[in-house]
């Protein structure tokens, strides 16, 4: 993927070493992903389950490109991570309030990395016997997988770099950036 120049006009964007995905590219890709999802589900209602907080920007933009009727309910996961690496087993901090039995469920996450988070969420939700259970991620770092897991819908494959922006944070910063990029090494020193 070609790396774009970092714009100094957006606050915090100058903390990036490079931009991996521009906001224009995100917008274009979400349009095609939305169409792909609508086609897959036909006229069925979809119960959308975003994993918060990281996926809220992606979910909000994606859902505006999906034509199906939807229901929406979030889950929150705690992953025992320091700022850039995950350790151990993900824990469910906030579970569903909607009943998903016999429903078509689509789980949405910002990024698929080791695969531990999504595979754990899939395992938990399967117990509630949905009619179908699929997953959608904006970003996929294929090279980092520790468990055997692939998402049904993927926005972009990216290299093994810690990224921020468009919902993704570093110590809660940078979520509001309109693009996705790699932080300068000297900016990865926050507590
Ligand atoms: P996994 O369980 O697949 O290793 O990790 C998934 C979660 O780790 C994502 O939902 C995200 O919160 C976090 N994560 C993984 N890689 C990155 C990254 O490059 N940047 C940020 N900000 N979070 C990441
Ligand atoms: Mg996350």
Coordinates of N, CA and C and ligand atoms in Angstrom, one line a residue:
X1 N 0.8 -1.2 0.0 CA 0.0 0.0 0.0 C 0.9 1.3 0.0
X2 N 0.7 2.2 -0.9 CA 1.5 3.4 -0.9 C 1.4 4.3 0.3
X3 N 2.4 4.8 0.9 CA 2.3 5.6 2.1 C 2.2 7.0 1.6
X4 N 1.2 7.7 2.3 CA 0.9 9.1 2.0 C 1.7 10.0 2.9
X5 N 1.9 11.2 2.4 CA 2.5 12.3 3.3 C 1.6 12.6 4.4
X6 N 2.2 13.0 5.5 CA 1.4 13.4 6.7 C 1.1 14.8 6.6
X7 N -0.2 15.1 6.8 CA -0.6 16.5 6.7 C -0.5 17.2 8.0
X8 N 0.0 18.5 8.0 CA 0.2 19.2 9.2 C -1.0 20.0 9.6
X9 N -2.1 19.9 8.7 CA -3.3 20.7 9.0 C -4.1 20.1 10.1
X10 N -4.1 18.8 10.2 CA -5.0 18.2 11.2 C -4.2 18.0 12.5
X11 N -4.7 18.6 13.7 CA -4.0 18.5 14.9 C -3.7 17.0 15.3
X12 N -2.6 16.7 15.8 CA -2.1 15.4 16.2 C -1.6 14.6 15.0
X13 N -2.0 14.9 13.8 CA -1.5 14.1 12.6 C 0.0 14.2 12.4
X14 N 0.6 15.3 12.9 CA 2.0 15.4 12.8 C 2.8 14.5 13.8
X15 N 2.0 13.8 14.7 CA 2.6 12.8 15.5 C 2.8 11.5 14.7
X16 N 2.3 11.4 13.5 CA 2.4 10.2 12.7 C 3.7 10.2 11.9
X17 N 4.3 9.0 11.8 CA 5.5 8.8 11.0 C 5.0 8.6 9.5
X18 N 3.9 7.9 9.4 CA 3.3 7.7 8.0 C 1.8 7.4 8.1
X19 N 1.2 7.7 7.0 CA -0.3 7.4 6.9 C -0.4 6.1 6.1
X20 N -1.0 5.1 6.6 CA -1.2 3.9 5.9 C -2.5 3.9 5.1
X21 N -3.6 4.5 5.7 CA -4.9 4.5 5.0 C -5.4 5.9 5.1
X22 N -5.7 6.6 4.0 CA -6.2 8.0 4.1 C -7.7 8.0 4.3
X23 N -8.2 9.1 4.7 CA -9.7 9.2 5.0 C -10.5 8.9 3.7
X24 N -10.0 9.4 2.6 CA -10.7 9.1 1.3 C -10.7 7.6 1.0
X25 N -9.6 6.9 1.3 CA -9.6 5.5 1.0 C -10.5 4.8 1.9
X26 N -10.6 5.2 3.2 CA -11.5 4.6 4.2 C -13.0 4.7 3.6
X27 N -13.3 5.9 3.2 CA -14.6 6.2 2.7 C -15.0 5.3 1.6
X28 N -14.1 5.2 0.6 CA -14.4 4.4 -0.6 C -14.6 3.0 -0.2
X29 N -13.7 2.5 0.6 CA -13.7 1.0 1.0 C -15.0 0.7 1.7
X30 N -15.4 1.6 2.6 CA -16.6 1.4 3.4 C -17.8 1.3 2.5
X31 N -17.9 2.1 1.5 CA -19.0 2.0 0.5 C -19.1 0.6 -0.1
X32 N -17.9 0.1 -0.5 CA -18.0 -1.3 -1.1 C -18.3 -2.4 -0.1
X33 N -17.7 -2.2 1.1 CA -18.0 -3.2 2.2 C -19.5 -3.2 2.5
X34 N -20.1 -2.0 2.6 CA -21.5 -1.9 2.9 C -22.3 -2.6 1.9
X35 N -21.9 -2.4 0.6 CA -22.7 -3.1 -0.5 C -22.5 -4.6 -0.4
X36 N -21.3 -5.0 -0.1 CA -21.0 -6.5 0.0 C -21.8 -7.1 1.2
X37 N -21.9 -6.4 2.3 CA -22.7 -6.9 3.4 C -24.2 -6.9 3.1
X38 N -24.7 -5.9 2.4 CA -26.1 -5.9 2.0 C -26.4 -7.0 1.1
X39 N -25.5 -7.3 0.2 CA -25.7 -8.4 -0.8 C -25.7 -9.8 0.0
X40 N -24.8 -9.9 0.9 CA -24.7 -11.2 1.6 C -26.0 -11.5 2.4
X41 N -26.6 -10.4 3.0 CA -27.7 -10.7 3.9 C -29.1 -10.6 3.2
X42 N -29.0 -10.1 1.9 CA -30.3 -10.0 1.2 C -31.3 -9.0 1.9
X43 N -32.5 -9.5 2.2 CA -33.4 -8.6 2.9 C -33.5 -8.8 4.4
X44 N -32.6 -9.7 4.9 CA -32.7 -10.1 6.3 C -32.3 -8.9 7.2
X45 N -32.8 -8.9 8.4 CA -32.4 -7.9 9.5 C -31.1 -8.4 10.1
X46 N -30.2 -7.5 10.4 CA -28.9 -7.9 10.9 C -28.8 -7.3 12.4
X47 N -28.4 -8.1 13.3 CA -28.0 -7.6 14.6 C -26.5 -7.3 14.6
X48 N -26.2 -6.0 14.7 CA -24.9 -5.5 14.6 C -24.3 -5.5 16.0
X49 N -23.1 -6.1 16.2 CA -22.5 -6.1 17.5 C -21.1 -5.5 17.5
X50 N -20.9 -4.2 17.6 CA -19.6 -3.6 17.6 C -18.9 -3.9 18.9
X51 N -17.5 -4.1 18.8 CA -16.7 -4.2 20.0 C -16.2 -2.8 20.3
X52 N -16.7 -2.2 21.4 CA -16.3 -0.8 21.7 C -15.0 -0.8 22.6
X53 N -14.2 0.3 22.5 CA -14.5 1.6 21.9 C -14.0 1.7 20.5
X54 N -13.0 0.9 20.1 CA -12.2 1.1 18.9 C -13.1 1.1 17.6
X55 N -14.2 0.4 17.6 CA -14.9 0.2 16.3 C -16.0 1.2 16.1
X56 N -16.2 2.2 17.0 CA -17.4 3.0 16.9 C -17.4 3.9 15.6
X57 N -16.2 4.4 15.3 CA -16.2 5.3 14.1 C -16.5 4.5 12.8
X58 N -15.8 3.3 12.7 CA -16.0 2.4 11.6 C -17.5 1.9 11.5
X59 N -18.0 1.5 12.7 CA -19.4 1.0 12.7 C -20.4 2.1 12.2
X60 N -20.2 3.3 12.8 CA -21.2 4.4 12.4 C -21.1 4.7 10.9
X61 N -20.0 4.7 10.3 CA -19.9 5.0 8.9 C -20.3 3.8 8.0
X62 N -20.0 2.6 8.5 CA -20.4 1.4 7.7 C -21.9 1.2 7.7
X63 N -22.5 1.4 8.8 CA -24.0 1.2 8.9 C -24.8 2.1 8.0
X64 N -24.2 3.3 7.7 CA -24.9 4.2 6.8 C -24.8 3.7 5.3
X65 N -24.0 2.7 5.1 CA -23.9 2.1 3.8 C -24.5 0.7 3.6
X66 N -25.1 0.3 4.7 CA -25.8 -1.0 4.7 C -27.3 -0.8 4.6
X67 N -28.0 -1.4 3.7 CA -29.4 -1.1 3.4 C -30.3 -1.9 4.3
X68 N -29.8 -3.0 4.9 CA -30.7 -3.9 5.7 C -31.2 -3.2 6.9
X69 N -32.4 -3.7 7.4 CA -32.8 -3.2 8.7 C -31.8 -3.8 9.8
X70 N -31.5 -3.0 10.8 CA -30.5 -3.4 11.8 C -31.1 -3.3 13.2
X71 N -30.5 -4.1 14.1 CA -30.5 -3.9 15.5 C -29.1 -3.7 15.9
X72 N -28.9 -2.9 17.0 CA -27.5 -2.6 17.4 C -27.3 -2.8 18.9
X73 N -26.2 -3.5 19.3 CA -25.9 -3.7 20.7 C -24.4 -3.9 20.8
X74 N -23.8 -3.3 21.7 CA -22.3 -3.3 21.8 C -21.8 -4.3 22.9
X75 N -20.6 -4.8 22.7 CA -19.9 -5.5 23.8 C -18.6 -4.8 24.0
X76 N -18.1 -4.9 25.2 CA -16.8 -4.3 25.6 C -15.9 -5.4 26.1
X77 N -14.7 -5.4 25.7 CA -13.8 -6.5 26.0 C -12.5 -5.9 26.7
X78 N -12.1 -6.6 27.7 CA -10.8 -6.2 28.3 C -9.7 -7.2 27.9
X79 N -8.6 -6.7 27.4 CA -7.7 -7.6 26.7 C -6.3 -7.7 27.4
X80 N -6.2 -7.2 28.6 CA -4.9 -7.2 29.3 C -3.8 -6.8 28.4
X81 N -3.8 -5.6 27.9 CA -2.7 -5.2 27.0 C -2.0 -4.0 27.6
X82 N -0.7 -3.9 27.4 CA -0.1 -2.6 27.6 C -0.4 -1.7 26.4
X83 N 0.2 -0.7 26.2 CA -0.2 0.2 25.1 C -0.2 -0.4 23.7
X84 N 0.7 -1.2 23.4 CA 0.8 -1.7 22.0 C 0.8 -3.2 21.9
X85 N 0.8 -4.0 23.0 CA 0.8 -5.5 22.8 C -0.3 -6.1 23.7
X86 N -0.9 -7.2 23.2 CA -1.9 -7.8 24.0 C -1.3 -9.1 24.7
X87 N -1.8 -9.3 25.9 CA -1.4 -10.5 26.7 C -2.6 -11.2 27.2
X88 N -2.5 -12.5 27.2 CA -3.6 -13.3 27.9 C -4.9 -13.3 27.2
X89 N -5.9 -13.8 28.0 CA -7.2 -14.1 27.5 C -8.1 -12.9 27.6
X90 N -8.8 -12.5 26.5 CA -9.8 -11.4 26.5 C -10.9 -11.7 27.4
X91 N -11.4 -10.7 28.2 CA -12.5 -10.9 29.1 C -13.7 -10.0 28.7
X92 N -14.9 -10.5 28.8 CA -16.1 -9.7 28.4 C -16.4 -8.8 29.6
X93 N -16.4 -7.5 29.4 CA -16.7 -6.5 30.5 C -18.1 -6.1 30.4
X94 N -18.7 -6.0 29.2 CA -20.0 -5.6 29.1 C -20.7 -6.4 28.0
X95 N -21.7 -7.2 28.4 CA -22.2 -8.2 27.5 C -23.5 -7.6 26.8
X96 N -24.1 -8.4 25.9 CA -25.3 -8.0 25.2 C -26.5 -7.8 26.0
X97 N -27.3 -6.9 25.6 CA -28.6 -6.8 26.3 C -29.7 -7.3 25.4
X98 N -29.5 -7.3 24.1 CA -30.5 -7.9 23.1 C -30.4 -9.4 23.1
X99 N -31.5 -10.0 22.8 CA -31.5 -11.5 22.6 C -31.1 -11.8 21.2
X100 N -30.1 -12.6 21.0 CA -29.6 -12.9 19.6 C -30.0 -14.3 19.1
X101 N -30.8 -15.0 19.9 CA -31.2 -16.4 19.5 C -31.9 -16.3 18.1
X102 N -31.5 -17.1 17.2 CA -32.1 -17.2 15.9 C -31.9 -15.9 15.0
X103 N -31.1 -15.0 15.4 CA -30.9 -13.8 14.7 C -29.6 -13.9 13.8
X104 N -29.5 -13.0 12.8 CA -28.3 -12.9 12.0 C -27.4 -11.9 12.7
X105 N -26.3 -12.3 13.2 CA -25.4 -11.4 14.0 C -24.1 -11.1 13.2
X106 N -23.8 -9.9 13.2 CA -22.5 -9.4 12.6 C -21.7 -8.7 13.7
X107 N -20.6 -9.3 14.0 CA -19.7 -8.6 15.0 C -18.7 -7.7 14.3
X108 N -18.5 -6.5 14.8 CA -17.6 -5.6 14.1 C -16.5 -5.2 15.0
X109 N -15.3 -5.3 14.5 CA -14.1 -4.8 15.3 C -13.2 -3.9 14.4
X110 N -12.4 -3.1 15.1 CA -11.5 -2.2 14.4 C -10.4 -2.9 13.7
X111 N -9.8 -3.9 14.4 CA -8.6 -4.5 13.8 C -8.5 -5.9 14.3
X112 N -8.1 -6.8 13.4 CA -7.8 -8.2 13.7 C -6.3 -8.4 13.8
X113 N -5.8 -8.7 15.0 CA -4.4 -8.8 15.2 C -4.0 -10.2 15.5
X114 N -3.9 -10.6 16.8 CA -3.6 -12.0 17.1 C -4.8 -12.9 16.8
X115 N -6.0 -12.3 16.8 CA -7.2 -13.0 16.6 C -7.9 -13.5 17.9
X116 N -7.2 -13.2 19.1 CA -7.7 -13.7 20.3 C -9.1 -13.0 20.7
X117 N -9.2 -11.7 20.5 CA -10.4 -11.0 20.8 C -11.6 -11.5 20.1
X118 N -11.5 -11.5 18.7 CA -12.6 -11.9 17.9 C -13.0 -13.4 18.1
X119 N -12.0 -14.2 18.2 CA -12.3 -15.6 18.4 C -13.0 -15.9 19.7
X120 N -12.6 -15.1 20.8 CA -13.2 -15.3 22.1 C -14.7 -14.7 22.0
X121 N -14.9 -13.6 21.4 CA -16.3 -13.0 21.3 C -17.2 -14.0 20.5
X122 N -16.7 -14.5 19.4 CA -17.4 -15.4 18.6 C -17.9 -16.6 19.4
X123 N -16.9 -17.2 20.2 CA -17.2 -18.3 21.0 C -18.3 -18.0 22.1
X124 N -18.2 -16.8 22.7 CA -19.2 -16.4 23.7 C -20.6 -16.3 23.1
X125 N -20.6 -15.6 21.9 CA -21.9 -15.3 21.3 C -22.6 -16.6 20.7
X126 N -21.8 -17.5 20.2 CA -22.3 -18.7 19.7 C -23.1 -19.5 20.7
X127 N -22.8 -19.3 21.9 CA -23.5 -20.0 23.0 C -25.0 -19.6 23.0
X128 N -25.3 -18.4 22.5 CA -26.6 -17.9 22.5 C -27.4 -18.3 21.3
X129 N -26.8 -19.2 20.5 CA -27.5 -19.8 19.3 C -28.1 -18.8 18.3
X130 N -27.2 -17.9 17.8 CA -27.7 -17.0 16.7 C -28.0 -17.9 15.4
X131 N -28.8 -17.4 14.5 CA -29.0 -18.1 13.2 C -27.8 -18.2 12.4
X132 N -27.1 -17.0 12.3 CA -25.8 -16.9 11.7 C -24.9 -16.0 12.5
X133 N -23.6 -16.2 12.4 CA -22.7 -15.3 13.1 C -21.5 -15.0 12.2
X134 N -21.3 -13.7 11.8 CA -20.2 -13.3 10.9 C -19.4 -12.2 11.6
X135 N -18.3 -11.9 11.1 CA -17.4 -10.9 11.6 C -16.9 -10.0 10.5
X136 N -16.7 -8.7 10.9 CA -16.3 -7.7 10.0 C -15.2 -6.8 10.7
X137 N -14.1 -6.6 10.0 CA -13.0 -5.8 10.6 C -12.6 -4.7 9.6
X138 N -12.2 -3.6 10.1 CA -11.7 -2.6 9.2 C -10.3 -2.9 8.7
X139 N -9.5 -3.4 9.7 CA -8.1 -3.7 9.4 C -7.7 -5.1 9.8
X140 N -6.8 -5.7 9.0 CA -6.3 -7.1 9.3 C -4.8 -7.1 9.2
X141 N -4.2 -7.5 10.4 CA -2.7 -7.7 10.4 C -2.5 -9.2 10.3
X142 N -2.6 -9.7 9.1 CA -2.6 -11.2 8.9 C -1.3 -11.8 9.5
X143 N -0.2 -11.2 9.4 CA 1.1 -11.7 9.8 C 1.2 -11.9 11.3
X144 N 0.2 -11.4 12.1 CA 0.4 -11.4 13.6 C -0.5 -12.5 14.2
X145 N -1.2 -13.3 13.4 CA -2.2 -14.2 14.0 C -1.6 -15.2 15.0
X146 N -2.2 -15.4 16.2 CA -1.7 -16.4 17.1 C -2.8 -17.5 17.2
X147 N -4.0 -17.2 16.9 CA -5.1 -18.3 16.8 C -5.6 -18.3 15.4
X148 N -6.1 -19.4 15.0 CA -6.6 -19.6 13.6 C -7.9 -18.9 13.4
X149 N -7.9 -17.7 12.9 CA -9.2 -17.0 12.7 C -9.1 -16.0 11.5
X150 N -10.2 -16.0 10.7 CA -10.3 -15.1 9.6 C -11.7 -14.4 9.7
X151 N -11.7 -13.1 9.4 CA -13.0 -12.4 9.4 C -13.7 -12.6 8.1
X152 N -15.0 -12.5 8.1 CA -15.8 -12.6 6.8 C -15.7 -11.4 5.9
X153 N -15.6 -10.2 6.5 CA -15.5 -9.0 5.8 C -14.3 -8.2 6.3
X154 N -13.4 -7.8 5.4 CA -12.2 -7.1 5.8 C -12.0 -5.8 5.0
X155 N -11.7 -4.7 5.6 CA -11.5 -3.5 4.9 C -10.2 -3.4 4.3
X156 N -9.1 -3.5 5.1 CA -7.8 -3.4 4.5 C -6.8 -4.3 5.2
X157 N -5.9 -5.0 4.5 CA -4.8 -5.7 5.1 C -3.7 -4.8 5.3
X158 N -3.1 -4.8 6.5 CA -2.0 -3.8 6.8 C -0.8 -4.6 7.3
X159 N 0.4 -4.0 7.2 CA 1.6 -4.7 7.7 C 1.6 -4.7 9.3
X160 N 2.5 -5.4 9.8 CA 2.6 -5.6 11.3 C 3.2 -4.3 11.9
X161 N 2.4 -3.3 12.0 CA 2.8 -2.0 12.7 C 1.7 -1.6 13.6
X162 N 2.0 -0.9 14.7 CA 1.0 -0.4 15.6 C 0.4 0.8 15.0
X163 N -0.9 0.8 14.8 CA -1.6 1.9 14.1 C -2.6 2.7 15.0
X164 N -2.8 3.9 14.7 CA -3.8 4.7 15.4 C -4.7 5.5 14.4
X165 N -5.8 6.1 14.9 CA -6.6 6.9 14.1 C -7.9 6.2 13.8
X166 N -9.0 7.0 13.4 CA -10.3 6.5 13.0 C -10.8 5.4 14.0
X167 N -10.7 5.8 15.3 CA -11.2 5.0 16.4 C -10.1 4.3 17.1
X168 N -9.0 4.0 16.5 CA -7.9 3.3 17.2 C -7.0 4.3 18.0
X169 N -6.7 3.8 19.2 CA -6.0 4.8 20.1 C -4.6 4.3 20.5
X170 N -3.8 5.2 21.0 CA -2.6 4.9 21.8 C -2.8 5.6 23.1
X171 N -3.0 4.8 24.2 CA -3.3 5.4 25.5 C -4.4 6.4 25.4
X172 N -5.5 6.0 24.7 CA -6.7 6.8 24.6 C -6.6 8.0 23.7
X173 N -5.4 8.3 23.1 CA -5.2 9.4 22.2 C -5.4 8.9 20.7
X174 N -5.6 9.9 19.9 CA -5.6 9.7 18.4 C -6.8 9.1 17.8
X175 N -7.8 8.7 18.6 CA -9.0 8.1 18.1 C -9.7 9.0 17.0
X176 N -9.6 10.3 17.2 CA -10.4 11.2 16.3 C -9.7 11.5 15.0
X177 N -8.5 11.0 14.8 CA -7.8 11.3 13.5 C -8.6 10.7 12.3
X178 N -8.8 11.4 11.2 CA -9.6 10.9 10.1 C -8.9 9.8 9.3
X179 N -7.6 9.6 9.5 CA -6.9 8.6 8.7 C -6.3 7.6 9.7
X180 N -5.7 6.5 9.1 CA -5.0 5.5 9.9 C -3.5 5.6 9.7
X181 N -2.7 5.7 10.7 CA -1.3 5.8 10.5 C -0.5 5.2 11.6
X182 N 0.9 5.3 11.4 CA 1.8 4.7 12.4 C 2.4 5.9 13.1
X183 N 2.5 5.8 14.5 CA 3.0 6.8 15.3 C 4.5 6.9 15.2
X184 N 5.1 8.1 15.3 CA 6.5 8.3 15.4 C 7.0 7.6 16.7
X185 N 8.1 6.9 16.6 CA 8.6 6.1 17.8 C 8.6 7.0 19.1
X186 N 9.0 8.3 19.0 CA 9.1 9.1 20.2 C 7.8 9.4 20.8
X187 N 6.7 9.2 20.0 CA 5.3 9.4 20.5 C 4.7 8.2 21.2
X188 N 5.5 7.1 21.2 CA 5.0 5.8 21.8 C 5.6 5.7 23.2
X189 N 5.6 6.7 23.9 CA 6.2 6.6 25.3 C 5.3 7.1 26.4
X190 N 4.0 7.2 26.0 CA 3.0 7.6 27.0 C 2.7 6.4 28.0
X191 N 2.3 6.8 29.2 CA 2.0 5.7 30.2 C 0.8 4.9 29.7
Ligands
LIG1 P1 -6.3 -9.3 19.0 O1 -7.1 -9.9 20.1 O2 -6.7 -9.7 17.6 O3 -4.8 -9.4 19.2 O4 -6.4 -7.7 19.1 C1 -7.5 -7.0 18.7 C2 -7.6 -5.8 19.5 O5 -6.3 -5.3 19.9 C3 -8.2 -4.7 18.7 O6 -9.6 -4.7 18.9 C4 -7.5 -3.4 19.2 O7 -8.2 -2.9 20.3 C5 -6.2 -3.9 19.6 N1 -5.1 -3.7 18.6 C6 -4.5 -4.6 17.9 N2 -3.6 -4.0 17.0 C7 -3.7 -2.7 17.2 C8 -3.1 -1.6 16.6 O8 -2.2 -1.6 15.7 N3 -3.4 -0.3 17.1 C9 -4.4 -0.2 18.1 N4 -4.6 1.1 18.5 N5 -5.0 -1.2 18.7 C10 -4.7 -2.5 18.2
LIG2 MG1 -10.5 -3.2 20.3

